Structure formats: structure tokens, C-alpha cells
XYZ file of C-alpha atoms in Angstrom:
179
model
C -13.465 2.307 -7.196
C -16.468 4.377 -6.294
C -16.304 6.357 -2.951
C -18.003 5.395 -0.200
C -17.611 1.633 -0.763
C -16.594 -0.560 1.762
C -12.689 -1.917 0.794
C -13.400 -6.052 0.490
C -12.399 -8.617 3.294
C -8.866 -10.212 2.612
C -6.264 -11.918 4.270
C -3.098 -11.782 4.382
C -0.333 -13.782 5.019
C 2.319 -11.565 6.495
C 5.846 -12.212 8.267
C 6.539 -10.381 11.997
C 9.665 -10.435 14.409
C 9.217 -12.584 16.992
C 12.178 -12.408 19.694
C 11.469 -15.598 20.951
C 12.586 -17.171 17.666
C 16.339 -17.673 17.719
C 18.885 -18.094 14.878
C 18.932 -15.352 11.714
C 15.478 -15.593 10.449
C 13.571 -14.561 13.866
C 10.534 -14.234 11.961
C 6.780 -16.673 11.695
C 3.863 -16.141 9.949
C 0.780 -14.227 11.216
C -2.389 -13.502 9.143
C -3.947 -10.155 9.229
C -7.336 -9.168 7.612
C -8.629 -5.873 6.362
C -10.327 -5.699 9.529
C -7.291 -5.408 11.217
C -5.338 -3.021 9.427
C -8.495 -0.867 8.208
C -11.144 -1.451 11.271
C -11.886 2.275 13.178
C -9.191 3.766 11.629
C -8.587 6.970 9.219
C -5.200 5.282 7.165
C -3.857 6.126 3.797
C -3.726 2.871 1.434
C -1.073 2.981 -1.636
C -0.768 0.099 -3.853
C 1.999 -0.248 -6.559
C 3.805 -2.249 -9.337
C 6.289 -4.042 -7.340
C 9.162 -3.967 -4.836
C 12.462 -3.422 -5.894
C 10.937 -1.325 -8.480
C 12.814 2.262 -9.530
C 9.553 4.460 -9.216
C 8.722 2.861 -6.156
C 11.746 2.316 -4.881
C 13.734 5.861 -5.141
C 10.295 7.875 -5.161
C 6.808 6.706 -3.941
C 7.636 4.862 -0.673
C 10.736 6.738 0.275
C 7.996 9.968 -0.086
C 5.329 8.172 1.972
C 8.118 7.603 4.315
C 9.343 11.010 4.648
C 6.089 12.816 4.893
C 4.489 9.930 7.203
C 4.150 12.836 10.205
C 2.881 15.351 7.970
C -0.140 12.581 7.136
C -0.876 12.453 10.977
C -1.005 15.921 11.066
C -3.350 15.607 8.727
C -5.549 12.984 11.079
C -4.102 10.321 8.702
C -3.509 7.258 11.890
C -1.572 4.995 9.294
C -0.030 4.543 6.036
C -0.133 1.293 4.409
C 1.892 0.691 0.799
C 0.731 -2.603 -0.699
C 1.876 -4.418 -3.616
C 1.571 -7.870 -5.202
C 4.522 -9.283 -3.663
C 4.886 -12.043 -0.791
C 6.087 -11.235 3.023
C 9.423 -11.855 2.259
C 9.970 -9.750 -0.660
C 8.371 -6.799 1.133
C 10.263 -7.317 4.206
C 13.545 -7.357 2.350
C 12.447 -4.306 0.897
C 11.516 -2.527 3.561
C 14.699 -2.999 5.217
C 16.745 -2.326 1.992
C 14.843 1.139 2.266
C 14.897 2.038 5.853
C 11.210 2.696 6.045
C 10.116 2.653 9.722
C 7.034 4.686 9.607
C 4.905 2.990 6.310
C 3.666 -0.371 7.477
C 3.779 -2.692 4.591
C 1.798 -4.772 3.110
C 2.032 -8.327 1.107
C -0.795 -9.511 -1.295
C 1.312 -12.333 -2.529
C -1.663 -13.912 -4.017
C -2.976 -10.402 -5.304
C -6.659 -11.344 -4.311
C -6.952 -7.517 -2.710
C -5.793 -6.122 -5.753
C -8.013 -7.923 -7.502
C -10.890 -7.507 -5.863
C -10.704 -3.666 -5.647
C -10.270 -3.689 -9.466
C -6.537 -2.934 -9.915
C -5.125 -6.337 -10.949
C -2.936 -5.511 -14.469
C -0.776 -7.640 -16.402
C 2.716 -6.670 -16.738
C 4.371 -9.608 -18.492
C 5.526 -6.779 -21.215
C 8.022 -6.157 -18.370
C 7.973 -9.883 -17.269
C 6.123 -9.189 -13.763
C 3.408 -10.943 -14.501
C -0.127 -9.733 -12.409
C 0.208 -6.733 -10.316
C -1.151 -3.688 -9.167
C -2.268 -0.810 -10.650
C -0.504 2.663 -8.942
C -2.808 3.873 -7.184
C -3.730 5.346 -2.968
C -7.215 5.755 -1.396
C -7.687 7.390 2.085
C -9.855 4.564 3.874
C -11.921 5.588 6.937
C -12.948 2.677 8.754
C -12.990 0.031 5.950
C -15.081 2.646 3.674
C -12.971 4.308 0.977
C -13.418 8.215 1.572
C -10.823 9.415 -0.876
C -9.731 7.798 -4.562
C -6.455 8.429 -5.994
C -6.015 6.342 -9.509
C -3.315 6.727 -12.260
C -4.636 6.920 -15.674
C -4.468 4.156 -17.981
C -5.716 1.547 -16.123
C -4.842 -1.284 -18.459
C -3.021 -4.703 -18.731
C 0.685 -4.174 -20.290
C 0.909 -0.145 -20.340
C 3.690 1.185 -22.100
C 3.674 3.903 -19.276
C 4.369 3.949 -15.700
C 2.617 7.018 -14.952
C 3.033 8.657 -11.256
C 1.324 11.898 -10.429
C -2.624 11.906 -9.035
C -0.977 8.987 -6.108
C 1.892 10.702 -5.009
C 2.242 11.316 -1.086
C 2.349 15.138 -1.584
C -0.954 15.149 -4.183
C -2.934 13.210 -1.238
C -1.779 15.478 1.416
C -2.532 18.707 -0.992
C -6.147 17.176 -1.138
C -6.273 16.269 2.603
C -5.398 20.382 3.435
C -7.608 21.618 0.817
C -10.826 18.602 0.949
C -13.282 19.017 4.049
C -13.208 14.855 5.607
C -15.973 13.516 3.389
């Protein structure tokens, strides 16, 4: 994805507490857009393979998590990990991990992923379409900063993890005048 371009319009269909709901599922459905997680705002976007996953399970998001405050010392506002997985499955996941800082994000449908370009097949590990790994630092809906693991291709062998991690974005967010 070429810098400076503006991240495309989605919706999704996400799942929030709602108190007024009672029984064990206090949850109902709210769409957000791009615009409203991306709109006037400086955020860190990471995308990757799936939840439940070991790399992103014991070492991406639990890193995003744990270095969330040194992002918005960086004049990072947010952190946003998406992944081709539905509201539920990222919910679950999120509370299996603990994360309370990285707001997650569901493209059940994967029509974000696609449309930035980072829609792979993974049925080689039976997953069927997801994303690629990869981050961006978005500022105001434009991507200012692009962060893509090599191999971009349907049914890699690899998993690679490196140029996306939390701590090479923040390394390039101490070193990289804001573009």
C-alpha cells in the first residue's frame, strides 16, 4: 500500500457491552466505519492471520498491549489489531488475553483486508482467506507509515514476524520525523 493513500471506507459489524441488556450475553450489535475509528486521529493499525493464533496470540497483541502507553508517548491516540475474524471470535479473544488497551477489530467478511490488498489464502493451514501480517500508522484516514511482512502470497509456508512488530513501529516512530 503506497503512503499517503487514503485507507478505503468499510464497515464493520462489531459487538459492544450494553448494561442495559440483561442475562450472560449483555452484548448487541453496532456498526462502525473507518470514519469512526480512523477520522482526525493519529492510530496505529495491525492486521494479522487470525485469533487464537500462537504468533498472535503469545506475541504480537500481547506486545501491542504492553507497549500501548509507550505508542501514546509517541502521539500514537489508538491502537487497533484487526483480523479476518467475526465480533465474537475477537471478543472471546480479547478477553482470553486480557487486552484492555488495543481496541479490536472484526472484518468478518474480510472486505478491509481486501481492499487494502492483504487478503491471502491460508487453506494450507485450513483458515481459509485472511490477512496478511502487517501495521500502518494511519493519520486521519491517510496511511503515513507502512509496515508489511515479506512474502505477500496466498498459502506461505512461512509466518514471518519482524518489520510489524510493536517495538519495530515504535523504533521508527522515535527515529522517523511525522511524515
Amino acid at each position: 500500500m503506497p503512503m499517503k493513500k487514503r485507507i478505503p471506507f468499510v464497515a464493520f459489524h462489531t459487538r459492544v457491552r450494553d448494561e442495559t441488556l440483561k442475562g450472560p450475553n449483555p452484548y448487541r450489535w453496532e456498526v462502525r466505519t473507518t470514519e469512526d475509528y480512523f477520522s482526525g486521529k493519529r492510530v496505529v493499525l495491525f492486521s494479522l492471520p487470525g485469533a487464537f493464533t500462537p504468533t498472535c496470540s503469545t506475541r504480537q497483541l500481547p506486545d501491542f498491549e504492553k507497549l500501548y502507553d509507550e505508542f501514546r508517548d509517541a502521539g500514537i491516540e489508538s491502537v487497533y489489531c484487526l483480523s479476518v475474524n467475526d465480533a465474537f471470535a475477537m471478543n472471546a479473544w480479547g478477553k482470553a488475553l486480557g487486552v484492555e488497551k488495543v481496541n479490536l477489530i472484526p472484518d468478518g467478511s474480510g472486505e478491509f483486508t481486501r481492499k487494502m490488498g492483504m487478503l491471502v489464502a491460508k487453506d494450507n493451514l485450513g483458515f481459509g482467506m485472511r490477512s496478511w501480517r502487517y501495521a500502518a500508522v494511519v493519520n486521519d484516514g491517510v496511511v503515513e507509515k507502512w509496515f508489511e511482512e515479506e512474502g505477500l502470497s496466498d498459502n506461505c509456508e512461512s509466518d514471518p514476524y519482524e518489520v510489524s512488530s510493536p517495538q519495530n513501529i515504535l523504533e521508527t516512530l522515535r527515529t522517523a520525523p511525522v511524515s
